[in-house]
Amino acid sequence: MKKEKDWLFLLPAILVVAVMTQVPFILTIIYSTLSWNLSRPDLPIEFIGFENYLYYLRIPEFPIIPEFYSIFWQTIVLTVSTLGICAVAGFLFSILLDHQVPGINIARTLIMGPFFVMSTASGVIWKTTIFNTTFGWYGVISKSLGFTPVDLLSYHPMAVIIFLFSWQWIPFFVLIILAGLQGISGDVVDSMKVDGANWFESTFLIKLPMISQHVMVAIMLGLIFIVKEIGLILVTTAGGPGTRSYNLPYAVYMEIFNGSQVGRAGALATMTVAITLISVNVLYRIIKKRSASFE
Amino acid sequence: MNPEKLKILRRHNIRKKINLLLLTLFIFAIAILYFSPILYMFLTSFKTEHQAVSPSLIFKPTLNTLKMVLSDANMFRYLKNSLFQVFFTTLACLVLAVPASFALVFGKFKKRNTGEKIYVWFITTILLPPVAVIIPLYTWYQKFNLIKSPMGLLIAYIGFHVPIVVWMLHSFFKDVPKSIIEASEIDGCSRFRQLVSIAIPLVRTGIISSGLLVAIFVWNEFFLGFNLTGNSTATLPVYMSRFREQQGMFVAQLSASSTVAILPAVILGWITQKSLVKGLTLGAVKG
């Protein structure tokens, strides 16, 4: 067996992935050190070092915190609360769906539905058929109860986005956690019954620790995918009012497509990637540590 | 057994049955409530625009709105673009990733841990958010007019989804007993023959489920599709995002379009959810 031949199996895949992901990423980092305005081709493209980063990070007048920090904070709030809600609700739903009742597969299938819906469609559906103050369910029901419906999208944009993100991602958590619950052997369940463990004990003290690995994996994968998401923000609040429901990827998108500032967008994108990779890495280490302690 | 005991036992049984019934009703209430936005959208697509103004559930269904949406030239173009991207991305990803993940598991390289290292590299590219690449891609695509060609988005999709297939298939290939491959090697079987006649039939489930996962991802993908396409090449998620400006207008038309846009992925997802669980958890939990 020639050893070179195994490389032939690998090279095309490596080449495509490298050209489409690694090379552009390195270029993004290079761009982040340039002063480059797409809408002003008359200005030269110059190397300006860390100036683009400082543009976001600098706090010129101390009590006034620049926009970058609030967007950064919103990204954290958005991601952490979504993942938290998904983990808790995903676990509770999984416990519920782990029962052997007639038609359970239909119930599981229904819960799974939202995960496969494209985010722009789910945003548009919720916005028009539910949150709309005149035509939507929310508007109609609150009027019939005697309340004046407020435009939730402009008054509570973050809460709405977190809610919609959770609606879409809870099924994914259920998918993984339920697999974990079903992997718990019948012996364990039987001995719990024999020992007289009540529902609370058996669920939270025995089953939860046994599937904590699955919960962590769901959180890690969820983080990777949720950080990418801008479609839902775009169709529901368009980041508004102002920048109150921006997340970092959305800010990058606005910087390049509305501001045409390639260098600044590059700096913002690089920081976004750095933050994402660091958080994923931390989560991964926690998972590795836990699985090591189980062995 | 005395009649007294039997009575208690029977009562116990009845109570058990009632509990089961209540639990079933509870589970279904939650499941239906959770699914209701999609269900309501589906129902509304059978309404006329006039009926859709009030969110009533009792109405005379009509197919006119759906017919109108499906015969719309715009909608058809987006649908066609989406199908093109899904089909060719899935195909190309499998063609590239199946041999690659096979070689990562069974290939022999000069250093023993090379396969492991390249596998980790593939995984790290999954972690890379698309914002990391969008700026150079956007400038290239504008410059070389790739936004006018479906090939532009296709290459980007392939690059972003190959690592996912490699990741999922890696765990499936690892379950193939090494002894089979080694035995065939002694018999003088070439690497290509090993892959085609031994390994692929054994990991068929993995190939199908990762292919379907990629199909669902691509069908729903918005970020790259939105930024790297022009009017003639945009996909369905981009089309859906154009409805954002219309506040409450054309609810029936919007619902019908959404139904067309989401139904394929939801049905595909339902059919494959079992194998998706297997692929995702095997890939993730085993590490």
XYZ file of C-alpha atoms in Angstrom:
582
model
C 0.000 0.000 0.000
C 1.398 3.323 -1.057
C 1.120 5.898 1.662
C 0.727 8.781 -0.800
C -2.553 7.351 -2.017
C -4.333 8.011 1.262
C -3.587 11.690 0.831
C -5.479 11.659 -2.468
C -8.639 10.725 -0.575
C -8.163 13.669 1.743
C -6.799 16.446 -0.422
C -9.901 17.561 -2.358
C -11.916 17.958 0.845
C -9.094 19.774 2.628
C -8.569 22.052 -0.354
C -12.214 23.108 -0.663
C -12.614 23.690 3.063
C -9.349 25.599 3.338
C -10.065 27.857 0.378
C -13.579 28.680 1.519
C -13.011 28.992 5.271
C -9.363 29.352 6.303
C -8.124 31.667 3.562
C -11.011 34.139 3.952
C -10.585 34.073 7.720
C -6.892 34.950 7.443
C -7.828 37.703 4.993
C -10.413 39.000 7.461
C -7.687 39.331 10.069
C -5.476 41.149 7.546
C -8.341 43.444 6.512
C -8.918 44.305 10.154
C -5.629 46.213 10.160
C -6.501 48.270 7.073
C -8.323 51.503 6.531
C -10.598 50.543 3.650
C -13.892 52.132 2.714
C -15.739 50.380 -0.119
C -17.894 53.379 -0.901
C -14.867 55.679 -1.222
C -12.590 54.104 -3.867
C -10.732 57.434 -4.091
C -9.256 56.947 -0.611
C -6.154 54.739 -0.433
C -6.225 51.398 1.385
C -3.727 51.850 4.180
C -2.264 49.824 6.994
C -3.359 51.356 10.283
C -2.456 48.668 12.815
C -4.920 48.210 15.646
C -6.775 51.459 14.946
C -9.939 49.593 13.838
C -10.009 47.598 17.058
C -9.459 50.720 19.115
C -12.312 52.384 17.237
C -14.653 49.953 18.972
C -12.834 49.420 22.236
C -11.762 52.945 23.159
C -13.787 54.706 25.845
C -13.148 58.398 25.137
C -15.485 60.004 27.657
C -15.555 57.654 30.562
C -19.140 57.481 31.833
C -20.466 57.121 28.267
C -19.843 53.531 27.206
C -19.451 53.084 23.431
C -21.959 51.065 21.446
C -19.640 48.089 20.990
C -19.853 47.222 24.666
C -23.625 47.263 24.740
C -23.781 45.093 21.599
C -21.239 42.743 23.149
C -23.364 42.580 26.305
C -26.528 41.965 24.260
C -24.807 39.098 22.456
C -23.925 37.505 25.774
C -27.425 38.019 27.178
C -28.981 36.640 24.007
C -26.777 33.573 23.814
C -26.605 32.719 27.498
C -30.314 33.142 28.178
C -31.270 31.219 25.049
C -28.943 28.363 25.936
C -30.131 28.405 29.551
C -33.788 28.312 28.592
C -33.100 25.627 26.005
C -31.215 23.472 28.495
C -33.873 23.700 31.232
C -36.908 23.459 28.954
C -35.198 20.859 26.787
C -34.574 18.681 29.838
C -38.143 19.054 31.143
C -39.636 18.347 27.709
C -37.414 15.310 27.352
C -38.508 13.962 30.728
C -42.100 14.406 29.586
C -41.511 12.817 26.193
C -39.657 9.888 27.752
C -42.981 8.452 28.979
C -44.432 5.544 27.080
C -47.923 6.877 26.421
C -49.966 6.010 23.327
C -49.009 8.174 20.351
C -45.810 9.419 21.974
C -44.013 9.412 18.630
C -46.558 11.874 17.239
C -46.018 14.181 20.228
C -42.236 13.934 19.794
C -42.589 14.707 16.108
C -44.719 17.790 16.810
C -42.204 19.155 19.312
C -39.390 18.522 16.823
C -41.115 20.598 14.116
C -39.800 24.117 14.850
C -36.173 22.989 14.615
C -36.517 22.265 10.907
C -38.193 25.586 10.084
C -35.941 28.147 8.416
C -35.327 31.026 10.810
C -36.513 33.746 8.435
C -39.830 31.942 7.940
C -40.339 31.382 11.661
C -39.583 35.052 12.330
C -42.072 36.189 9.724
C -44.764 33.762 10.925
C -44.474 34.825 14.561
C -44.309 38.468 13.652
C -47.425 38.532 11.460
C -49.716 35.807 12.760
C -48.983 36.096 16.477
C -47.233 39.283 17.622
C -49.080 41.640 15.278
C -51.247 43.959 17.381
C -54.197 44.023 14.958
C -54.225 40.735 13.023
C -52.194 38.458 15.282
C -53.372 36.127 18.018
C -51.627 38.220 20.636
C -53.460 41.373 19.515
C -56.841 39.701 19.175
C -56.667 37.883 22.500
C -55.452 40.863 24.510
C -58.141 43.071 22.976
C -60.866 40.576 23.815
C -59.547 40.491 27.387
C -59.676 44.259 27.548
C -55.935 45.037 27.341
C -54.339 47.355 24.853
C -51.715 45.242 23.061
C -48.276 46.856 22.916
C -45.901 46.243 20.033
C -43.739 43.638 21.717
C -41.125 43.788 18.975
C -40.273 47.417 19.669
C -40.823 47.432 23.442
C -39.196 44.122 24.344
C -37.057 43.239 21.307
C -34.510 41.168 23.220
C -37.126 39.160 25.084
C -38.927 38.407 21.814
C -35.738 37.305 20.098
C -34.679 35.137 23.033
C -38.146 33.598 23.045
C -38.062 32.853 19.318
C -34.516 31.497 19.445
C -35.572 29.221 22.286
C -38.664 28.054 20.427
C -36.451 27.019 17.551
C -33.651 25.427 19.552
C -35.467 23.628 22.390
C -36.315 20.787 19.938
C -32.631 20.331 19.187
C -31.899 20.004 22.908
C -34.797 17.557 23.226
C -33.365 15.564 20.322
C -30.050 15.067 22.094
C -31.215 14.878 25.733
C -34.007 12.425 24.920
C -31.454 10.180 23.264
C -29.494 10.330 26.500
C -32.526 9.496 28.642
C -33.398 6.552 26.460
C -29.850 5.336 26.776
C -30.258 4.941 30.572
C -30.481 1.195 31.102
C -33.659 -0.431 32.361
C -31.735 -1.833 35.356
C -31.121 1.654 36.706
C -34.793 2.574 36.350
C -35.885 -0.671 38.042
C -33.510 -0.288 40.961
C -34.706 3.284 41.445
C -38.230 1.934 41.821
C -37.126 -0.795 44.199
C -35.249 1.706 46.337
C -38.390 3.839 46.495
C -36.964 6.964 44.915
C -39.710 9.502 44.289
C -40.211 11.360 41.014
C -38.117 14.362 42.063
C -35.209 12.255 43.293
C -35.153 9.957 40.316
C -35.381 12.827 37.833
C -32.975 15.375 39.239
C -30.639 13.368 41.447
C -30.238 10.257 39.331
C -31.249 10.851 35.719
C -29.936 14.418 35.377
C -26.352 13.606 36.430
C -26.398 10.569 34.148
C -27.222 12.641 31.087
C -25.293 15.800 31.986
C -22.866 14.937 29.198
C -25.671 15.138 26.661
C -26.840 18.473 28.062
C -23.326 19.898 27.762
C -22.966 18.648 24.192
C -26.315 20.204 23.288
C -25.195 23.508 24.841
C -21.918 23.451 22.935
C -23.496 22.643 19.574
C -26.288 25.121 20.288
C -23.711 27.829 20.988
C -21.943 27.184 17.696
C -25.169 27.472 15.737
C -26.907 30.239 17.681
C -23.926 32.583 17.453
C -24.270 32.466 13.661
C -27.885 33.469 13.613
C -28.874 36.802 12.098
C -31.845 35.902 9.886
C -34.299 35.870 12.763
C -33.072 39.237 14.064
C -33.248 40.753 10.597
C -36.858 39.767 9.926
C -38.267 40.461 13.386
C -36.662 43.598 14.806
C -33.988 44.414 12.188
C -31.707 44.982 15.179
C -33.874 47.793 16.451
C -35.004 49.933 17.979
C -31.649 51.607 17.370
C -29.103 48.913 18.075
C -30.938 47.443 21.036
C -31.330 43.969 19.564
C -28.062 43.743 17.627
C -25.778 40.828 18.240
C -22.148 40.861 17.116
C -22.668 39.034 13.775
C -25.484 41.427 12.971
C -23.219 44.373 13.769
C -20.590 42.978 11.382
C -23.208 42.639 8.694
C -24.388 46.230 9.185
C -20.838 47.577 9.249
C -19.978 46.141 5.855
C -23.281 46.410 4.026
C -24.414 49.772 5.324
C -21.157 51.337 6.443
C -18.963 49.833 3.684
C -16.117 49.891 6.212
C -14.185 46.739 5.332
C -11.444 47.305 7.882
C -13.755 48.038 10.788
C -16.052 45.149 9.873
C -12.956 42.953 9.760
C -11.938 43.999 13.259
C -15.443 43.380 14.552
C -15.597 39.978 12.834
C -12.207 38.978 14.238
C -13.277 39.881 17.756
C -16.554 37.982 17.295
C -14.699 34.875 16.173
C -12.206 35.156 19.015
C -14.988 35.418 21.603
C -16.884 32.489 20.056
C -13.851 30.234 19.882
C -12.836 31.029 23.452
C -16.310 30.210 24.811
C -16.575 26.999 22.805
C -13.114 26.010 23.993
C -14.036 26.611 27.631
C -17.204 24.522 27.244
C -15.271 21.769 25.494
C -12.743 21.636 28.330
C -15.550 21.344 30.869
C -17.049 18.446 28.898
C -13.685 16.681 28.620
C -13.057 17.104 32.331
C -16.482 15.726 33.224
C -16.214 12.739 30.940
C -12.761 12.017 32.349
C -14.143 12.029 35.881
C -16.817 9.530 34.858
C -14.364 7.009 33.520
C -57.480 -14.173 46.358
C -60.306 -12.699 48.376
C -62.807 -10.295 46.737
C -61.695 -7.414 48.950
C -58.157 -7.549 47.577
C -59.371 -7.879 44.015
C -61.431 -4.728 44.437
C -58.410 -2.768 45.642
C -56.341 -4.120 42.805
C -58.978 -3.173 40.245
C -59.326 0.313 41.693
C -55.572 0.639 41.557
C -55.672 -0.357 37.912
C -58.352 2.186 37.086
C -56.402 4.919 38.814
C -53.329 3.916 36.821
C -55.319 4.146 33.606
C -56.688 7.578 34.501
C -53.188 8.792 35.292
C -51.956 7.517 31.959
C -54.831 9.251 30.194
C -54.160 12.542 31.975
C -50.458 12.306 31.222
C -51.197 11.588 27.562
C -53.548 14.565 27.331
C -50.995 16.804 29.044
C -48.181 15.737 26.725
C -50.342 16.259 23.671
C -51.606 19.638 24.879
C -48.027 20.845 25.229
C -46.920 19.336 21.935
C -49.820 20.849 19.994
C -49.386 24.236 21.673
C -45.684 24.140 20.816
C -46.392 23.289 17.220
C -49.373 25.646 16.883
C -47.633 28.546 15.066
C -46.676 26.168 12.266
C -50.099 24.548 12.310
C -51.808 27.923 12.164
C -49.586 29.054 9.300
C -50.448 25.836 7.472
C -54.181 26.408 7.991
C -53.974 30.081 6.988
C -52.437 29.121 3.661
C -55.839 27.614 2.812
C -57.623 30.905 3.503
C -58.404 33.765 1.176
C -56.781 37.091 1.976
C -60.126 38.325 3.258
C -60.591 35.376 5.635
C -57.044 35.681 6.922
C -57.651 39.091 8.451
C -59.337 37.510 11.463
C -57.484 34.658 13.167
C -60.489 32.348 13.151
C -60.012 28.597 12.919
C -63.366 27.906 11.266
C -63.456 28.816 7.593
C -64.113 27.385 4.153
C -60.731 26.186 2.863
C -59.575 27.184 -0.596
C -56.554 26.209 -2.651
C -56.473 29.508 -4.508
C -53.852 31.226 -2.350
C -51.477 28.278 -2.537
C -52.036 28.028 -6.292
C -51.319 31.716 -6.688
C -48.088 31.477 -4.692
C -46.879 28.409 -6.570
C -47.587 29.928 -9.968
C -45.747 33.118 -9.038
C -42.631 33.408 -11.201
C -40.616 34.939 -8.347
C -41.417 32.152 -5.935
C -40.617 29.577 -8.575
C -37.180 31.085 -9.181
C -36.292 31.046 -5.478
C -37.595 27.508 -5.159
C -35.513 26.413 -8.135
C -32.391 28.113 -6.732
C -32.899 26.442 -3.351
C -33.343 23.019 -4.914
C -30.197 23.531 -7.002
C -28.130 24.460 -3.936
C -29.497 21.618 -1.819
C -28.981 18.950 -4.454
C -25.482 19.878 -5.558
C -24.157 20.814 -2.107
C -25.300 17.488 -0.678
C -23.885 15.552 -3.608
C -20.540 17.362 -3.580
C -20.218 17.139 0.211
C -20.698 13.386 0.131
C -18.308 12.912 -2.802
C -15.633 14.906 -0.973
C -16.248 13.890 2.620
C -16.854 10.134 2.350
C -13.376 9.289 1.029
C -11.838 11.924 3.289
C -13.341 10.593 6.506
C -12.539 7.035 5.400
C -8.900 8.016 4.929
C -8.892 9.804 8.287
C -9.892 6.589 10.046
C -8.066 3.929 8.017
C -5.361 5.829 6.133
C -1.698 5.384 6.945
C 0.424 8.495 7.085
C 4.086 9.074 7.901
C 3.233 10.249 11.381
C 0.719 8.136 13.235
C -1.418 10.971 14.564
C -1.753 12.826 11.254
C -5.295 11.521 10.712
C -6.325 12.624 14.180
C -4.816 16.071 13.638
C -6.571 16.653 10.331
C -9.835 15.470 11.895
C -9.463 18.060 14.666
C -8.744 20.688 12.010
C -12.017 19.832 10.255
C -13.877 20.165 13.560
C -12.400 23.597 14.254
C -13.705 24.819 10.897
C -17.234 23.880 12.014
C -16.734 26.247 14.932
C -15.857 29.119 12.634
C -18.881 31.430 12.399
C -19.676 32.629 8.860
C -19.011 36.246 9.852
C -15.355 35.269 9.928
C -15.315 34.760 6.169
C -18.084 36.914 4.834
C -16.073 40.082 4.239
C -13.462 38.687 1.819
C -16.026 36.417 0.173
C -18.350 39.354 -0.325
C -15.624 41.494 -1.898
C -14.446 38.616 -4.162
C -17.974 37.764 -5.224
C -18.730 41.379 -6.086
C -15.483 41.726 -7.991
C -15.780 38.539 -10.042
C -19.544 38.826 -10.424
C -20.052 35.506 -8.679
C -23.255 36.763 -7.074
C -24.888 36.383 -10.489
C -23.943 32.721 -10.750
C -25.360 29.938 -8.582
C -21.881 28.394 -8.556
C -20.640 31.101 -6.192
C -22.963 30.236 -3.335
C -22.561 26.546 -4.119
C -18.787 26.613 -3.527
C -19.284 28.457 -0.251
C -21.908 25.951 0.875
C -19.668 23.017 -0.004
C -16.785 24.515 1.933
C -18.950 25.061 4.990
C -20.734 21.708 5.014
C -17.958 19.235 4.186
C -16.601 19.454 7.775
C -20.042 18.596 9.176
C -20.218 15.446 7.044
C -16.647 14.512 7.961
C -17.491 14.942 11.635
C -20.605 12.775 11.446
C -19.098 10.085 9.239
C -15.925 9.827 11.290
C -17.787 8.153 14.132
C -19.594 5.815 11.732
C -16.345 4.724 10.055
C -14.796 4.173 13.484
C -17.447 1.532 14.133
C -16.264 -0.462 11.107
C -14.053 -3.241 12.489
C -10.417 -2.558 11.602
C -9.854 -6.283 11.102
C -12.094 -6.352 8.017
C -10.141 -3.589 6.341
C -6.802 -5.135 7.326
C -7.849 -8.537 6.063
C -8.870 -7.107 2.721
C -5.560 -5.293 2.533
C -3.695 -8.584 2.867
C -5.875 -9.958 0.085
C -4.539 -7.163 -2.111
C -7.624 -5.019 -2.135
C -6.903 -1.422 -3.170
C -7.940 1.483 -0.947
C -10.576 2.480 -3.473
C -12.057 -1.028 -3.524
C -12.022 -1.134 0.287
C -13.958 2.086 0.382
C -16.501 1.238 -2.288
C -17.165 -2.442 -1.640
C -16.549 -2.775 2.106
C -16.764 0.492 4.011
C -19.527 2.362 2.190
C -22.104 -0.447 2.465
C -21.320 -0.703 6.200
C -21.797 3.009 6.934
C -24.773 3.458 4.607
C -26.978 4.802 7.439
C -24.372 7.376 8.355
C -24.001 8.538 4.772
C -27.743 8.903 4.333
C -28.290 10.736 7.622
C -25.395 13.141 7.156
C -26.527 13.821 3.597
C -30.035 14.607 4.795
C -28.702 16.807 7.585
C -26.714 18.813 5.046
C -29.795 19.044 2.819
C -31.844 20.473 5.709
C -29.064 22.878 6.739
C -28.611 24.184 3.198
C -32.337 24.506 2.582
C -32.623 26.684 5.712
C -29.297 28.543 5.458
C -29.700 32.304 5.478
C -26.487 34.174 6.253
C -24.363 33.123 3.268
C -27.357 32.919 0.959
C -28.334 36.457 1.839
C -24.909 38.003 1.422
C -23.508 36.075 -1.519
C -26.409 36.122 -3.951
C -28.043 38.608 -6.272
C -31.646 38.837 -7.292
C -31.417 35.989 -9.788
C -29.565 33.554 -7.512
C -31.177 34.133 -4.094
C -32.696 31.185 -2.230
C -35.963 30.715 -0.337
C -34.794 31.929 3.110
C -33.791 35.190 1.426
C -37.227 35.357 -0.204
C -38.876 34.881 3.191
C -36.800 37.687 4.687
C -38.281 40.082 2.104
C -41.653 39.733 3.832
C -40.323 41.582 6.849
C -41.498 44.999 5.714
C -45.106 44.004 5.180
C -46.766 44.572 8.529
C -49.764 42.287 8.700
C -50.476 42.600 5.012
C -51.194 39.596 2.844
C -51.274 37.162 5.734
C -52.683 34.374 3.578
C -50.125 34.840 0.844
C -47.356 34.994 3.410
C -48.588 31.824 5.085
C -48.830 30.001 1.778
C -45.289 31.028 0.849
C -44.009 29.986 4.280
C -45.731 26.636 3.940
C -44.010 25.989 0.631
C -40.698 27.149 2.107
C -40.715 25.128 5.307
C -42.651 21.981 4.490
C -39.856 20.104 2.656
C -37.373 20.606 5.499
C -39.904 19.782 8.220
C -41.018 16.579 6.497
C -37.436 15.564 5.735
C -36.547 16.327 9.337
C -39.389 14.209 10.673
C -38.467 11.263 8.490
C -34.849 11.394 9.545
C -35.014 12.470 13.185
C -34.019 9.017 14.449
C -30.885 8.819 12.338
C -30.103 12.476 13.049
C -30.041 11.733 16.763
C -27.710 8.849 16.143
C -25.384 10.829 13.931
C -25.275 13.910 16.126
C -24.912 12.178 19.463
C -22.433 9.598 18.244
C -20.337 12.317 16.700
C -20.585 14.569 19.700
C -20.676 12.375 22.769
C -17.939 10.025 21.668
C -15.831 13.049 20.718
